[in-house]
Amino acid sequence: MDTGTAAWTPVDGRRLDDVLAAAQRGDQGAVADLFAELHPRLLRFLTARSGQAGDDLAGEVWLAVAQQIEHFAGNWDDFRNWFFAIARRRVADHHRTNHRRRTLVEGSAFEERSTAIAGGSDEHALDRIGGQEAAMLIASVLSADQADVVLLRVLGDLDADQVGAIMNRSPGWVRVTQHRALRTLASHCNGWATGAP
C-alpha cells in the first residue's frame, strides 16, 4: 500500500553528479537529495567534534552551501570535499569563539560503554554501539587531528588526498595519522573488553 511518502535511498556517484548539477540550478528535489545524502554524516561529524552545538553548526554549514553552491565548480567528489571543508572550518570557528577545547566524554560514560561492549571480539566492539556513539567515542579518545582524519575518512567518505587538502597536510600524514588513530581506538576497545582501566 502506497502511503504517499517514499523512503529516500542513496544514489550512485554518477547520478550524484547529475543531482549536484540540478541543485546548482535550484531544483528543490535535487537539493533534498543532497541533504538526505549528506546531512546524517554531517550531523555525526559536527556533534562528535562540537557536542550540543552540532545542530546549530549544521544549519550554518547548509546556509554557507546554499549561498555558495551556484558558484561551486567540480564533480560529486569535489563537492563532498568542499562540503566537509566548510564543516571543519565551522567547528574550528566554534571552538575559537567559545574558547573551548574539544568535547571530552566523562569517565562514567566510558564505564557505561565498557559494559555495553564487553564480551565481544575486538573487531566487533565498535559495531555494538550506534553511529553517533561511535563518532563521539572517536572524538573523545583521539586527539583533534586524529578524530578529524577518522571522521572525515569515514563519515565524509573522503580519500587521503581529499582529507589532506582539507587539513593542509600531505596524504602520507593522513595515512599515518589514521593508522595511529585506529591503533589507539583498538587499544581502548581491548581495554573495555577485558575490563582493564
Short mmCIF file of C-alpha atoms in Angstrom, two decimals:
data_model
loop_
_atom_site.label_atom_id
_atom_site.label_comp_id
_atom_site.label_asym_id
_atom_site.label_seq_id
_atom_site.Cartn_x
_atom_site.Cartn_y
_atom_site.Cartn_z
CA MET A 1 0.00 0.00 0.00
CA ASP A 2 1.41 3.36 -1.02
CA THR A 3 1.30 5.89 1.79
CA GLY A 4 2.45 8.72 -0.43
CA THR A 5 5.82 9.04 1.28
CA ALA A 6 8.70 7.33 -0.47
CA ALA A 7 11.76 6.45 1.55
CA TRP A 8 14.93 8.09 0.29
CA THR A 9 17.55 5.69 -0.99
CA PRO A 10 21.20 6.54 -1.66
CA VAL A 11 22.13 7.16 -5.26
CA ASP A 12 25.32 6.18 -7.05
CA GLY A 13 28.20 8.57 -7.67
CA ARG A 14 27.42 9.13 -11.36
CA ARG A 15 23.87 10.11 -10.56
CA LEU A 16 25.08 12.32 -7.74
CA ASP A 17 26.99 14.40 -10.29
CA ASP A 18 23.61 14.99 -12.01
CA VAL A 19 21.90 15.70 -8.69
CA LEU A 20 24.60 18.24 -7.83
CA ALA A 21 24.21 20.00 -11.18
CA ALA A 22 20.43 20.15 -10.73
CA ALA A 23 20.80 21.51 -7.19
CA GLN A 24 23.09 24.24 -8.52
CA ARG A 25 20.27 25.23 -10.90
CA GLY A 26 17.88 25.48 -7.94
CA ASP A 27 15.99 22.18 -8.37
CA GLN A 28 14.38 21.61 -4.95
CA GLY A 29 14.17 17.82 -5.40
CA ALA A 30 17.90 17.71 -6.07
CA VAL A 31 18.58 19.90 -3.04
CA ALA A 32 16.52 17.45 -0.95
CA ASP A 33 18.60 14.55 -2.34
CA LEU A 34 21.85 16.33 -1.41
CA PHE A 35 20.50 16.96 2.07
CA ALA A 36 19.42 13.33 2.51
CA GLU A 37 22.80 12.07 1.30
CA LEU A 38 24.99 14.35 3.41
CA HIS A 39 23.09 15.59 6.46
CA PRO A 40 23.29 12.44 8.65
CA ARG A 41 27.06 12.24 8.10
CA LEU A 42 27.45 15.98 8.66
CA LEU A 43 25.49 15.88 11.90
CA ARG A 44 27.55 12.97 13.26
CA PHE A 45 30.78 14.78 12.39
CA LEU A 46 29.69 18.08 13.93
CA THR A 47 28.18 16.53 17.06
CA ALA A 48 31.27 14.41 17.63
CA ARG A 49 33.53 17.46 17.33
CA SER A 50 31.28 20.10 18.96
CA GLY A 51 28.77 18.34 21.19
CA GLN A 52 25.39 20.00 21.51
CA ALA A 53 26.38 22.77 19.12
CA GLY A 54 26.30 20.24 16.27
CA ASP A 55 22.73 21.06 15.22
CA ASP A 56 23.42 24.80 15.11
CA LEU A 57 26.66 24.30 13.21
CA ALA A 58 24.88 22.05 10.70
CA GLY A 59 22.50 24.91 9.98
CA GLU A 60 25.48 27.22 9.43
CA VAL A 61 27.08 24.72 7.05
CA TRP A 62 23.91 24.35 4.97
CA LEU A 63 23.47 28.13 4.90
CA ALA A 64 27.03 28.54 3.60
CA VAL A 65 26.40 25.83 0.99
CA ALA A 66 23.15 27.47 -0.12
CA GLN A 67 24.91 30.82 -0.51
CA GLN A 68 27.83 29.42 -2.49
CA ILE A 69 26.59 26.34 -4.36
CA GLU A 70 25.80 28.11 -7.62
CA HIS A 71 29.45 29.19 -7.84
CA PHE A 72 30.83 25.75 -7.00
CA ALA A 73 32.76 24.05 -9.82
CA GLY A 74 33.53 20.34 -9.76
CA ASN A 75 32.04 16.87 -9.53
CA TRP A 76 30.46 14.96 -6.63
CA ASP A 77 33.83 14.02 -5.09
CA ASP A 78 34.94 17.65 -5.24
CA PHE A 79 31.64 18.72 -3.69
CA ARG A 80 31.98 16.32 -0.73
CA ASN A 81 35.48 17.63 -0.17
CA TRP A 82 34.27 21.25 -0.29
CA PHE A 83 31.26 20.45 1.92
CA PHE A 84 33.28 18.84 4.72
CA ALA A 85 35.95 21.55 4.48
CA ILE A 86 33.19 24.06 5.29
CA ALA A 87 32.05 21.84 8.18
CA ARG A 88 35.57 21.59 9.61
CA ARG A 89 36.01 25.38 9.41
CA ARG A 90 32.72 25.87 11.28
CA VAL A 91 33.96 23.55 14.04
CA ALA A 92 37.24 25.48 14.28
CA ASP A 93 35.36 28.79 14.38
CA HIS A 94 33.04 27.44 17.08
CA HIS A 95 35.94 26.37 19.28
CA ARG A 96 37.78 29.65 18.80
CA THR A 97 34.69 31.73 19.51
CA ASN A 98 33.83 29.83 22.67
CA HIS A 99 37.43 29.47 23.90
CA ARG A 100 36.69 25.84 24.38
CA ARG A 101 38.76 22.72 23.85
CA ARG A 102 37.32 19.70 22.08
CA THR A 103 34.49 17.93 23.89
CA LEU A 104 35.58 15.11 26.18
CA VAL A 105 33.30 12.32 27.34
CA GLU A 106 33.36 11.90 31.12
CA GLY A 107 34.81 8.75 32.68
CA SER A 108 31.39 7.47 33.73
CA ALA A 109 30.32 7.42 30.09
CA PHE A 110 33.32 5.21 29.29
CA GLU A 111 32.30 2.82 32.07
CA GLU A 112 28.78 2.59 30.65
CA ARG A 113 30.21 1.89 27.19
CA SER A 114 32.54 -0.78 28.56
CA THR A 115 29.56 -2.65 29.99
CA ALA A 116 27.73 -2.38 26.68
CA ILE A 117 30.57 -3.76 24.55
CA ALA A 118 32.35 -6.13 26.93
CA GLY A 119 32.42 -9.77 25.96
CA GLY A 120 32.66 -9.25 22.19
CA SER A 121 35.58 -9.69 19.86
CA ASP A 122 37.90 -6.75 19.32
CA GLU A 123 36.86 -6.38 15.67
CA HIS A 124 33.20 -6.04 16.59
CA ALA A 125 33.49 -3.80 19.63
CA LEU A 126 32.55 -0.61 17.77
CA ASP A 127 29.81 -2.45 15.85
CA ARG A 128 27.86 -2.79 19.10
CA ILE A 129 27.35 0.92 19.55
CA GLY A 130 25.36 3.27 17.34
CA GLY A 131 26.83 5.55 14.71
CA GLN A 132 26.58 8.73 16.76
CA GLU A 133 28.01 6.99 19.82
CA ALA A 134 30.91 5.72 17.70
CA ALA A 135 31.57 9.24 16.41
CA MET A 136 31.51 10.61 19.96
CA LEU A 137 33.86 7.84 21.08
CA ILE A 138 36.28 8.70 18.29
CA ALA A 139 36.23 12.39 19.21
CA SER A 140 36.69 11.70 22.92
CA VAL A 141 39.51 9.15 22.70
CA LEU A 142 41.61 10.66 19.91
CA SER A 143 43.44 13.94 19.51
CA ALA A 144 41.59 16.59 17.49
CA ASP A 145 43.65 15.91 14.35
CA GLN A 146 43.24 12.14 14.65
CA ALA A 147 39.49 12.50 15.20
CA ASP A 148 39.15 14.77 12.18
CA VAL A 149 41.06 12.32 9.99
CA VAL A 150 38.97 9.32 11.02
CA LEU A 151 35.65 11.18 10.90
CA LEU A 152 36.37 12.78 7.52
CA ARG A 153 37.52 9.45 6.08
CA VAL A 154 34.53 7.51 7.44
CA LEU A 155 31.64 9.99 7.61
CA GLY A 156 32.80 12.17 4.75
CA ASP A 157 33.80 9.14 2.66
CA LEU A 158 36.86 11.13 1.61
CA ASP A 159 40.18 9.68 0.49
CA ALA A 160 43.57 10.56 1.97
CA ASP A 161 44.26 13.19 -0.72
CA GLN A 162 40.96 14.96 -0.02
CA VAL A 163 41.41 14.88 3.76
CA GLY A 164 44.96 16.14 3.33
CA ALA A 165 43.71 19.08 1.26
CA ILE A 166 41.09 19.97 3.89
CA MET A 167 43.61 19.76 6.73
CA ASN A 168 46.53 21.32 4.83
CA ARG A 169 48.58 18.14 5.29
CA SER A 170 50.10 15.55 2.97
CA PRO A 171 48.21 12.35 2.09
CA GLY A 172 51.06 10.42 3.76
CA TRP A 173 50.48 12.33 7.00
CA VAL A 174 46.77 11.48 6.76
CA ARG A 175 47.51 7.77 6.33
CA VAL A 176 49.97 7.67 9.23
CA THR A 177 47.60 9.65 11.47
CA GLN A 178 44.72 7.35 10.56
CA HIS A 179 46.83 4.27 11.32
CA ARG A 180 47.84 5.65 14.73
CA ALA A 181 44.25 6.68 15.48
CA LEU A 182 42.92 3.22 14.70
CA ARG A 183 45.60 1.63 16.90
CA THR A 184 44.57 3.95 19.75
CA LEU A 185 40.89 3.07 19.27
CA ALA A 186 41.70 -0.64 19.18
CA SER A 187 43.68 -0.30 22.40
CA HIS A 188 40.74 1.39 24.14
CA CYS A 189 38.30 -1.22 22.87
CA ASN A 190 40.60 -4.03 24.03
CA GLY A 191 40.75 -2.39 27.47
CA TRP A 192 36.97 -2.27 27.67
CA ALA A 193 36.51 -5.84 26.51
CA THR A 194 38.98 -7.12 29.12
CA GLY A 195 37.77 -4.78 31.87
CA ALA A 196 41.14 -3.02 32.12
CA PRO A 197 41.05 0.56 33.42
#
